Amino acid sequence: MTPFSPAPDFLQATLAGHFGQTRQWHTDTLQLEWLDEGVLAIAPRQPLAANLDCVLLSTGIHGNETAPIEVVNGIVNDLLAGTLPLRCKLLVMLGNPAAMRSGARFVDYDMNRLFNGAHRQQPQAQESARAATLERLAADFFHAAPAGSHRLHYDLHTAIRGSVFEKFAIYPYTDGRAHQREQLLWLESAGVTTVLLHSKPSATFSYYSSHHCHAAAFTLELGKARPFGDNDLSRFGDIDRALRLLLSAATPALPAYDASRFALFSAKYDLLKHSEHFVLHLADNVENFTPLPHGMTIAEDGAIRYVADGGEERILFPNPKVDVGLRAGIVISPCQLG
Ligand SMILES: [Zn+2]
């Protein structure tokens, strides 16, 4: 029987629906297992060390965020072709193939609000079953990590809207664990120096793997979402290069941490949409990280008024069109590492 393989192109094979039962195969240097639609585990056949780092790269959690999907696909294809060496255990996930096929952010429900068990509240959404599957596969991957190995998860996105800071990371709530300066330095090597330190649990994939799998996990927002073929991949060169170095264990010595090179923010509060009367007093095309002048009414919802305070607050992820009960934006402010 011919060994099954998504080569020569993992993305095209996934979009074409080439997935049936669990399939394992190997190349000269790699052991591979296609675990589910768009989910591929890759490890060196003859690891040089017992405690290889475990890296999860997920992308396409939002199906229309195509540039990071193309970046990750290029890396996978080079690994499969043997032109990029692998010196860690890698799990690659193309998060929402159904939405990717239709060029949509999601089919039934925003998948990045369905992790950490939130999928159980939306059983009707097709993304719920998928989120549960991705949780299980991520947990299996990290729980099998050798003692002493690093567990890393980068969930790659692009944003709906423009941003004052083109690239930024969300460091999910760490449940009280210290923020890792070396991770911020790695992000800097990937061209990301704006970081939101989240202050409470959320239903995102990165919080799931941070909370349940104790991975150093990040949601990376790497630019603006565009359709397949419309991306200027040169704008994604830094992350592409940094990921390739990470996977081949060739990350150069990173400089000492210097707070002045980073713009760190913490979430102050969510703009919650309590009712259909919610009104956001920001332009439809307002960019992420737009400053909110002191005293400005950011949003109103019946008797509730959200008013900017202090002059250093900024808006993140404004979206008044979300369903009632959901977050319509985050008000953030500058912070330092503790
Ligand atoms: Zn996204």
PDB file of N, CA and C in Angstrom, residues 13-96:
ATOM      1  N   ALA A  13      -4.426  19.630   0.498  1.00  0.00           N
ATOM      2  CA  ALA A  13      -4.955  18.308   0.846  1.00  0.00           C
ATOM      3  C   ALA A  13      -6.081  18.438   1.871  1.00  0.00           C
ATOM      4  N   THR A  14      -5.907  19.368   2.821  1.00  0.00           N
ATOM      5  CA  THR A  14      -6.940  19.568   3.841  1.00  0.00           C
ATOM      6  C   THR A  14      -8.200  20.172   3.222  1.00  0.00           C
ATOM      7  N   LEU A  15      -8.014  21.208   2.387  1.00  0.00           N
ATOM      8  CA  LEU A  15      -9.183  21.861   1.774  1.00  0.00           C
ATOM      9  C   LEU A  15      -9.935  20.891   0.868  1.00  0.00           C
ATOM     10  N   ALA A  16      -9.202  19.948   0.274  1.00  0.00           N
ATOM     11  CA  ALA A  16      -9.836  18.979  -0.616  1.00  0.00           C
ATOM     12  C   ALA A  16     -10.514  17.847   0.157  1.00  0.00           C
ATOM     13  N   GLY A  17     -10.407  17.896   1.489  1.00  0.00           N
ATOM     14  CA  GLY A  17     -11.094  16.890   2.297  1.00  0.00           C
ATOM     15  C   GLY A  17     -10.386  15.559   2.357  1.00  0.00           C
ATOM     16  N   HIS A  18      -9.067  15.553   2.085  1.00  0.00           N
ATOM     17  CA  HIS A  18      -8.313  14.296   2.123  1.00  0.00           C
ATOM     18  C   HIS A  18      -8.046  13.890   3.552  1.00  0.00           C
ATOM     19  N   PHE A  19      -9.062  13.445   4.223  1.00  0.00           N
ATOM     20  CA  PHE A  19      -8.833  12.867   5.535  1.00  0.00           C
ATOM     21  C   PHE A  19      -9.877  11.816   5.817  1.00  0.00           C
ATOM     22  N   GLY A  20      -9.450  10.657   6.217  1.00  0.00           N
ATOM     23  CA  GLY A  20     -10.391   9.618   6.599  1.00  0.00           C
ATOM     24  C   GLY A  20     -10.053   9.132   7.985  1.00  0.00           C
ATOM     25  N   GLN A  21      -9.481   7.938   8.067  1.00  0.00           N
ATOM     26  CA  GLN A  21      -9.108   7.419   9.370  1.00  0.00           C
ATOM     27  C   GLN A  21      -7.716   7.914   9.736  1.00  0.00           C
ATOM     28  N   THR A  22      -7.326   7.631  10.984  1.00  0.00           N
ATOM     29  CA  THR A  22      -5.988   8.001  11.429  1.00  0.00           C
ATOM     30  C   THR A  22      -4.949   7.334  10.549  1.00  0.00           C
ATOM     31  N   ARG A  23      -3.969   8.104  10.111  1.00  0.00           N
ATOM     32  CA  ARG A  23      -2.965   7.559   9.213  1.00  0.00           C
ATOM     33  C   ARG A  23      -1.580   7.946   9.716  1.00  0.00           C
ATOM     34  N   GLN A  24      -0.702   7.002   9.691  1.00  0.00           N
ATOM     35  CA  GLN A  24       0.678   7.224  10.111  1.00  0.00           C
ATOM     36  C   GLN A  24       1.599   6.874   8.947  1.00  0.00           C
ATOM     37  N   TRP A  25       2.672   7.580   8.832  1.00  0.00           N
ATOM     38  CA  TRP A  25       3.684   7.230   7.850  1.00  0.00           C
ATOM     39  C   TRP A  25       4.979   7.899   8.254  1.00  0.00           C
ATOM     40  N   HIS A  26       6.030   7.675   7.493  1.00  0.00           N
ATOM     41  CA  HIS A  26       7.280   8.340   7.820  1.00  0.00           C
ATOM     42  C   HIS A  26       8.050   8.669   6.550  1.00  0.00           C
ATOM     43  N   THR A  27       8.937   9.630   6.711  1.00  0.00           N
ATOM     44  CA  THR A  27       9.911   9.933   5.660  1.00  0.00           C
ATOM     45  C   THR A  27      11.268   9.458   6.178  1.00  0.00           C
ATOM     46  N   ASP A  28      12.324   9.814   5.500  1.00  0.00           N
ATOM     47  CA  ASP A  28      13.651   9.404   5.971  1.00  0.00           C
ATOM     48  C   ASP A  28      13.920   9.923   7.381  1.00  0.00           C
ATOM     49  N   THR A  29      13.424  11.122   7.661  1.00  0.00           N
ATOM     50  CA  THR A  29      13.802  11.764   8.926  1.00  0.00           C
ATOM     51  C   THR A  29      12.627  12.012   9.858  1.00  0.00           C
ATOM     52  N   LEU A  30      11.409  11.886   9.371  1.00  0.00           N
ATOM     53  CA  LEU A  30      10.247  12.297  10.175  1.00  0.00           C
ATOM     54  C   LEU A  30       9.254  11.157  10.381  1.00  0.00           C
ATOM     55  N   GLN A  31       8.631  11.183  11.548  1.00  0.00           N
ATOM     56  CA  GLN A  31       7.500  10.321  11.849  1.00  0.00           C
ATOM     57  C   GLN A  31       6.252  11.200  11.811  1.00  0.00           C
ATOM     58  N   LEU A  32       5.243  10.788  11.067  1.00  0.00           N
ATOM     59  CA  LEU A  32       4.079  11.659  10.887  1.00  0.00           C
ATOM     60  C   LEU A  32       2.793  10.922  11.195  1.00  0.00           C
ATOM     61  N   GLU A  33       1.849  11.657  11.711  1.00  0.00           N
ATOM     62  CA  GLU A  33       0.530  11.092  11.957  1.00  0.00           C
ATOM     63  C   GLU A  33      -0.521  12.166  11.686  1.00  0.00           C
ATOM     64  N   TRP A  34      -1.430  11.818  10.761  1.00  0.00           N
ATOM     65  CA  TRP A  34      -2.531  12.738  10.482  1.00  0.00           C
ATOM     66  C   TRP A  34      -3.661  12.353  11.433  1.00  0.00           C
ATOM     67  N   LEU A  35      -3.882  13.183  12.452  1.00  0.00           N
ATOM     68  CA  LEU A  35      -4.741  12.822  13.580  1.00  0.00           C
ATOM     69  C   LEU A  35      -6.205  13.135  13.340  1.00  0.00           C
ATOM     70  N   ASP A  36      -6.454  14.135  12.560  1.00  0.00           N
ATOM     71  CA  ASP A  36      -7.829  14.525  12.253  1.00  0.00           C
ATOM     72  C   ASP A  36      -7.739  15.469  11.054  1.00  0.00           C
ATOM     73  N   GLU A  37      -8.888  15.876  10.563  1.00  0.00           N
ATOM     74  CA  GLU A  37      -8.881  16.801   9.436  1.00  0.00           C
ATOM     75  C   GLU A  37      -8.022  18.027   9.782  1.00  0.00           C
ATOM     76  N   GLY A  38      -6.986  18.281   8.992  1.00  0.00           N
ATOM     77  CA  GLY A  38      -6.156  19.466   9.210  1.00  0.00           C
ATOM     78  C   GLY A  38      -5.273  19.410  10.438  1.00  0.00           C
ATOM     79  N   VAL A  39      -5.108  18.252  11.041  1.00  0.00           N
ATOM     80  CA  VAL A  39      -4.281  18.130  12.251  1.00  0.00           C
ATOM     81  C   VAL A  39      -3.182  17.108  11.991  1.00  0.00           C
ATOM     82  N   LEU A  40      -1.948  17.560  12.052  1.00  0.00           N
ATOM     83  CA  LEU A  40      -0.816  16.727  11.688  1.00  0.00           C
ATOM     84  C   LEU A  40       0.231  16.771  12.798  1.00  0.00           C
ATOM     85  N   ALA A  41       0.628  15.600  13.284  1.00  0.00           N
ATOM     86  CA  ALA A  41       1.708  15.512  14.277  1.00  0.00           C
ATOM     87  C   ALA A  41       2.975  15.090  13.555  1.00  0.00           C
ATOM     88  N   ILE A  42       4.060  15.818  13.817  1.00  0.00           N
ATOM     89  CA  ILE A  42       5.337  15.546  13.143  1.00  0.00           C
ATOM     90  C   ILE A  42       6.431  15.491  14.210  1.00  0.00           C
ATOM     91  N   ALA A  43       7.240  14.467  14.160  1.00  0.00           N
ATOM     92  CA  ALA A  43       8.358  14.352  15.111  1.00  0.00           C
ATOM     93  C   ALA A  43       9.560  13.793  14.370  1.00  0.00           C
ATOM     94  N   PRO A  44      10.755  14.111  14.863  1.00  0.00           N
ATOM     95  CA  PRO A  44      11.947  13.506  14.248  1.00  0.00           C
ATOM     96  C   PRO A  44      11.919  11.992  14.469  1.00  0.00           C
ATOM     97  N   ARG A  45      12.340  11.232  13.469  1.00  0.00           N
ATOM     98  CA  ARG A  45      12.367   9.772  13.627  1.00  0.00           C
ATOM     99  C   ARG A  45      13.435   9.344  14.615  1.00  0.00           C
ATOM    100  N   GLN A  46      14.547  10.061  14.607  1.00  0.00           N
ATOM    101  CA  GLN A  46      15.630   9.719  15.527  1.00  0.00           C
ATOM    102  C   GLN A  46      16.001  10.964  16.317  1.00  0.00           C
ATOM    103  N   PRO A  47      15.211  11.250  17.377  1.00  0.00           N
ATOM    104  CA  PRO A  47      15.469  12.484  18.140  1.00  0.00           C
ATOM    105  C   PRO A  47      16.841  12.448  18.786  1.00  0.00           C
ATOM    106  N   LEU A  48      17.487  13.612  18.797  1.00  0.00           N
ATOM    107  CA  LEU A  48      18.828  13.711  19.352  1.00  0.00           C
ATOM    108  C   LEU A  48      18.806  13.807  20.875  1.00  0.00           C
ATOM    109  N   ALA A  49      17.639  14.130  21.443  1.00  0.00           N
ATOM    110  CA  ALA A  49      17.530  14.248  22.893  1.00  0.00           C
ATOM    111  C   ALA A  49      16.194  13.653  23.321  1.00  0.00           C
ATOM    112  N   ALA A  50      16.123  13.268  24.598  1.00  0.00           N
ATOM    113  CA  ALA A  50      14.897  12.647  25.098  1.00  0.00           C
ATOM    114  C   ALA A  50      13.835  13.690  25.419  1.00  0.00           C
ATOM    115  N   ASN A  51      14.286  14.885  25.752  1.00  0.00           N
ATOM    116  CA  ASN A  51      13.322  15.895  26.218  1.00  0.00           C
ATOM    117  C   ASN A  51      13.080  16.967  25.157  1.00  0.00           C
ATOM    118  N   LEU A  52      12.719  16.523  23.971  1.00  0.00           N
ATOM    119  CA  LEU A  52      12.445  17.480  22.900  1.00  0.00           C
ATOM    120  C   LEU A  52      11.303  18.407  23.305  1.00  0.00           C
ATOM    121  N   ASP A  53      11.426  19.676  22.902  1.00  0.00           N
ATOM    122  CA  ASP A  53      10.341  20.615  23.149  1.00  0.00           C
ATOM    123  C   ASP A  53       9.111  20.220  22.342  1.00  0.00           C
ATOM    124  N   CYS A  54       7.951  20.583  22.869  1.00  0.00           N
ATOM    125  CA  CYS A  54       6.683  20.278  22.200  1.00  0.00           C
ATOM    126  C   CYS A  54       6.043  21.582  21.762  1.00  0.00           C
ATOM    127  N   VAL A  55       5.863  21.741  20.469  1.00  0.00           N
ATOM    128  CA  VAL A  55       5.366  22.997  19.908  1.00  0.00           C
ATOM    129  C   VAL A  55       4.049  22.732  19.183  1.00  0.00           C
ATOM    130  N   LEU A  56       3.025  23.456  19.578  1.00  0.00           N
ATOM    131  CA  LEU A  56       1.736  23.419  18.880  1.00  0.00           C
ATOM    132  C   LEU A  56       1.593  24.708  18.079  1.00  0.00           C
ATOM    133  N   LEU A  57       1.429  24.575  16.776  1.00  0.00           N
ATOM    134  CA  LEU A  57       1.110  25.725  15.919  1.00  0.00           C
ATOM    135  C   LEU A  57      -0.318  25.553  15.431  1.00  0.00           C
ATOM    136  N   SER A  58      -1.181  26.461  15.822  1.00  0.00           N
ATOM    137  CA  SER A  58      -2.553  26.411  15.323  1.00  0.00           C
ATOM    138  C   SER A  58      -2.826  27.673  14.529  1.00  0.00           C
ATOM    139  N   THR A  59      -3.643  27.532  13.508  1.00  0.00           N
ATOM    140  CA  THR A  59      -4.009  28.679  12.677  1.00  0.00           C
ATOM    141  C   THR A  59      -5.304  28.315  11.952  1.00  0.00           C
ATOM    142  N   GLY A  60      -5.994  29.317  11.409  1.00  0.00           N
ATOM    143  CA  GLY A  60      -7.269  29.009  10.767  1.00  0.00           C
ATOM    144  C   GLY A  60      -8.365  28.679  11.770  1.00  0.00           C
ATOM    145  N   ILE A  61      -8.167  29.021  13.035  1.00  0.00           N
ATOM    146  CA  ILE A  61      -9.274  28.936  14.001  1.00  0.00           C
ATOM    147  C   ILE A  61     -10.402  29.834  13.477  1.00  0.00           C
ATOM    148  N   HIS A  62     -10.003  30.957  12.883  1.00  0.00           N
ATOM    149  CA  HIS A  62     -10.920  31.782  12.082  1.00  0.00           C
ATOM    150  C   HIS A  62     -10.587  31.524  10.613  1.00  0.00           C
ATOM    151  N   GLY A  63     -11.568  31.001   9.860  1.00  0.00           N
ATOM    152  CA  GLY A  63     -11.280  30.462   8.539  1.00  0.00           C
ATOM    153  C   GLY A  63     -10.826  31.461   7.504  1.00  0.00           C
ATOM    154  N   ASN A  64     -11.125  32.747   7.718  1.00  0.00           N
ATOM    155  CA  ASN A  64     -10.776  33.756   6.707  1.00  0.00           C
ATOM    156  C   ASN A  64      -9.439  34.442   6.997  1.00  0.00           C
ATOM    157  N   GLU A  65      -8.705  33.977   8.016  1.00  0.00           N
ATOM    158  CA  GLU A  65      -7.434  34.614   8.362  1.00  0.00           C
ATOM    159  C   GLU A  65      -6.315  33.821   7.685  1.00  0.00           C
ATOM    160  N   THR A  66      -6.127  34.138   6.413  1.00  0.00           N
ATOM    161  CA  THR A  66      -5.425  33.206   5.538  1.00  0.00           C
ATOM    162  C   THR A  66      -3.901  33.323   5.574  1.00  0.00           C
ATOM    163  N   ALA A  67      -3.366  34.520   5.858  1.00  0.00           N
ATOM    164  CA  ALA A  67      -1.905  34.670   5.762  1.00  0.00           C
ATOM    165  C   ALA A  67      -1.165  33.721   6.704  1.00  0.00           C
ATOM    166  N   PRO A  68      -1.539  33.661   7.985  1.00  0.00           N
ATOM    167  CA  PRO A  68      -0.811  32.717   8.848  1.00  0.00           C
ATOM    168  C   PRO A  68      -1.036  31.266   8.452  1.00  0.00           C
ATOM    169  N   ILE A  69      -2.182  30.964   7.843  1.00  0.00           N
ATOM    170  CA  ILE A  69      -2.400  29.599   7.332  1.00  0.00           C
ATOM    171  C   ILE A  69      -1.364  29.306   6.251  1.00  0.00           C
ATOM    172  N   GLU A  70      -1.148  30.280   5.371  1.00  0.00           N
ATOM    173  CA  GLU A  70      -0.166  30.075   4.296  1.00  0.00           C
ATOM    174  C   GLU A  70       1.251  29.987   4.850  1.00  0.00           C
ATOM    175  N   VAL A  71       1.556  30.778   5.884  1.00  0.00           N
ATOM    176  CA  VAL A  71       2.891  30.717   6.494  1.00  0.00           C
ATOM    177  C   VAL A  71       3.129  29.328   7.089  1.00  0.00           C
ATOM    178  N   VAL A  72       2.163  28.850   7.875  1.00  0.00           N
ATOM    179  CA  VAL A  72       2.322  27.540   8.523  1.00  0.00           C
ATOM    180  C   VAL A  72       2.369  26.436   7.465  1.00  0.00           C
ATOM    181  N   ASN A  73       1.548  26.565   6.446  1.00  0.00           N
ATOM    182  CA  ASN A  73       1.560  25.550   5.382  1.00  0.00           C
ATOM    183  C   ASN A  73       2.922  25.492   4.694  1.00  0.00           C
ATOM    184  N   GLY A  74       3.522  26.654   4.455  1.00  0.00           N
ATOM    185  CA  GLY A  74       4.846  26.662   3.836  1.00  0.00           C
ATOM    186  C   GLY A  74       5.877  25.963   4.708  1.00  0.00           C
ATOM    187  N   ILE A  75       5.769  26.155   6.009  1.00  0.00           N
ATOM    188  CA  ILE A  75       6.699  25.497   6.939  1.00  0.00           C
ATOM    189  C   ILE A  75       6.482  23.983   6.910  1.00  0.00           C
ATOM    190  N   VAL A  76       5.206  23.551   6.961  1.00  0.00           N
ATOM    191  CA  VAL A  76       4.912  22.109   6.945  1.00  0.00           C
ATOM    192  C   VAL A  76       5.425  21.482   5.651  1.00  0.00           C
ATOM    193  N   ASN A  77       5.171  22.145   4.557  1.00  0.00           N
ATOM    194  CA  ASN A  77       5.613  21.584   3.274  1.00  0.00           C
ATOM    195  C   ASN A  77       7.135  21.461   3.209  1.00  0.00           C
ATOM    196  N   ASP A  78       7.844  22.438   3.786  1.00  0.00           N
ATOM    197  CA  ASP A  78       9.307  22.357   3.785  1.00  0.00           C
ATOM    198  C   ASP A  78       9.799  21.256   4.719  1.00  0.00           C
ATOM    199  N   LEU A  79       9.091  21.049   5.836  1.00  0.00           N
ATOM    200  CA  LEU A  79       9.447  19.919   6.709  1.00  0.00           C
ATOM    201  C   LEU A  79       9.251  18.601   5.965  1.00  0.00           C
ATOM    202  N   LEU A  80       8.100  18.470   5.292  1.00  0.00           N
ATOM    203  CA  LEU A  80       7.802  17.227   4.587  1.00  0.00           C
ATOM    204  C   LEU A  80       8.796  16.983   3.447  1.00  0.00           C
ATOM    205  N   ALA A  81       9.222  18.075   2.831  1.00  0.00           N
ATOM    206  CA  ALA A  81      10.168  17.939   1.719  1.00  0.00           C
ATOM    207  C   ALA A  81      11.592  17.697   2.211  1.00  0.00           C
ATOM    208  N   GLY A  82      11.793  17.844   3.524  1.00  0.00           N
ATOM    209  CA  GLY A  82      13.124  17.611   4.078  1.00  0.00           C
ATOM    210  C   GLY A  82      14.055  18.799   3.943  1.00  0.00           C
ATOM    211  N   THR A  83      13.539  19.954   3.516  1.00  0.00           N
ATOM    212  CA  THR A  83      14.410  21.118   3.350  1.00  0.00           C
ATOM    213  C   THR A  83      14.506  21.945   4.628  1.00  0.00           C
ATOM    214  N   LEU A  84      13.644  21.660   5.625  1.00  0.00           N
ATOM    215  CA  LEU A  84      13.726  22.329   6.928  1.00  0.00           C
ATOM    216  C   LEU A  84      13.854  21.233   7.978  1.00  0.00           C
ATOM    217  N   PRO A  85      14.954  21.229   8.756  1.00  0.00           N
ATOM    218  CA  PRO A  85      15.102  20.181   9.773  1.00  0.00           C
ATOM    219  C   PRO A  85      14.165  20.420  10.956  1.00  0.00           C
ATOM    220  N   LEU A  86      13.751  19.338  11.598  1.00  0.00           N
ATOM    221  CA  LEU A  86      12.862  19.441  12.761  1.00  0.00           C
ATOM    222  C   LEU A  86      13.588  18.884  13.980  1.00  0.00           C
ATOM    223  N   ARG A  87      13.659  19.700  15.026  1.00  0.00           N
ATOM    224  CA  ARG A  87      14.333  19.241  16.247  1.00  0.00           C
ATOM    225  C   ARG A  87      13.425  19.441  17.452  1.00  0.00           C
ATOM    226  N   CYS A  88      12.123  19.312  17.233  1.00  0.00           N
ATOM    227  CA  CYS A  88      11.168  19.317  18.341  1.00  0.00           C
ATOM    228  C   CYS A  88      10.009  18.427  17.921  1.00  0.00           C
ATOM    229  N   LYS A  89       9.069  18.228  18.839  1.00  0.00           N
ATOM    230  CA  LYS A  89       7.828  17.557  18.460  1.00  0.00           C
ATOM    231  C   LYS A  89       6.833  18.640  18.078  1.00  0.00           C
ATOM    232  N   LEU A  90       6.206  18.481  16.950  1.00  0.00           N
ATOM    233  CA  LEU A  90       5.348  19.538  16.404  1.00  0.00           C
ATOM    234  C   LEU A  90       3.951  19.002  16.170  1.00  0.00           C
ATOM    235  N   LEU A  91       2.972  19.772  16.606  1.00  0.00           N
ATOM    236  CA  LEU A  91       1.584  19.478  16.269  1.00  0.00           C
ATOM    237  C   LEU A  91       1.042  20.688  15.520  1.00  0.00           C
ATOM    238  N   VAL A  92       0.568  20.472  14.303  1.00  0.00           N
ATOM    239  CA  VAL A  92       0.031  21.559  13.477  1.00  0.00           C
ATOM    240  C   VAL A  92      -1.471  21.384  13.364  1.00  0.00           C
ATOM    241  N   MET A  93      -2.197  22.461  13.579  1.00  0.00           N
ATOM    242  CA  MET A  93      -3.657  22.412  13.451  1.00  0.00           C
ATOM    243  C   MET A  93      -4.144  23.508  12.519  1.00  0.00           C
ATOM    244  N   LEU A  94      -4.848  23.131  11.458  1.00  0.00           N
ATOM    245  CA  LEU A  94      -5.641  24.087  10.679  1.00  0.00           C
ATOM    246  C   LEU A  94      -7.030  24.017  11.291  1.00  0.00           C
ATOM    247  N   GLY A  95      -7.389  25.082  12.022  1.00  0.00           N
ATOM    248  CA  GLY A  95      -8.457  24.981  13.007  1.00  0.00           C
ATOM    249  C   GLY A  95      -9.843  24.713  12.460  1.00  0.00           C
ATOM    250  N   ASN A  96     -10.236  25.447  11.441  1.00  0.00           N
ATOM    251  CA  ASN A  96     -11.631  25.379  10.996  1.00  0.00           C
ATOM    252  C   ASN A  96     -11.689  25.190   9.475  1.00  0.00           C
TER     253      ASN A  96
END
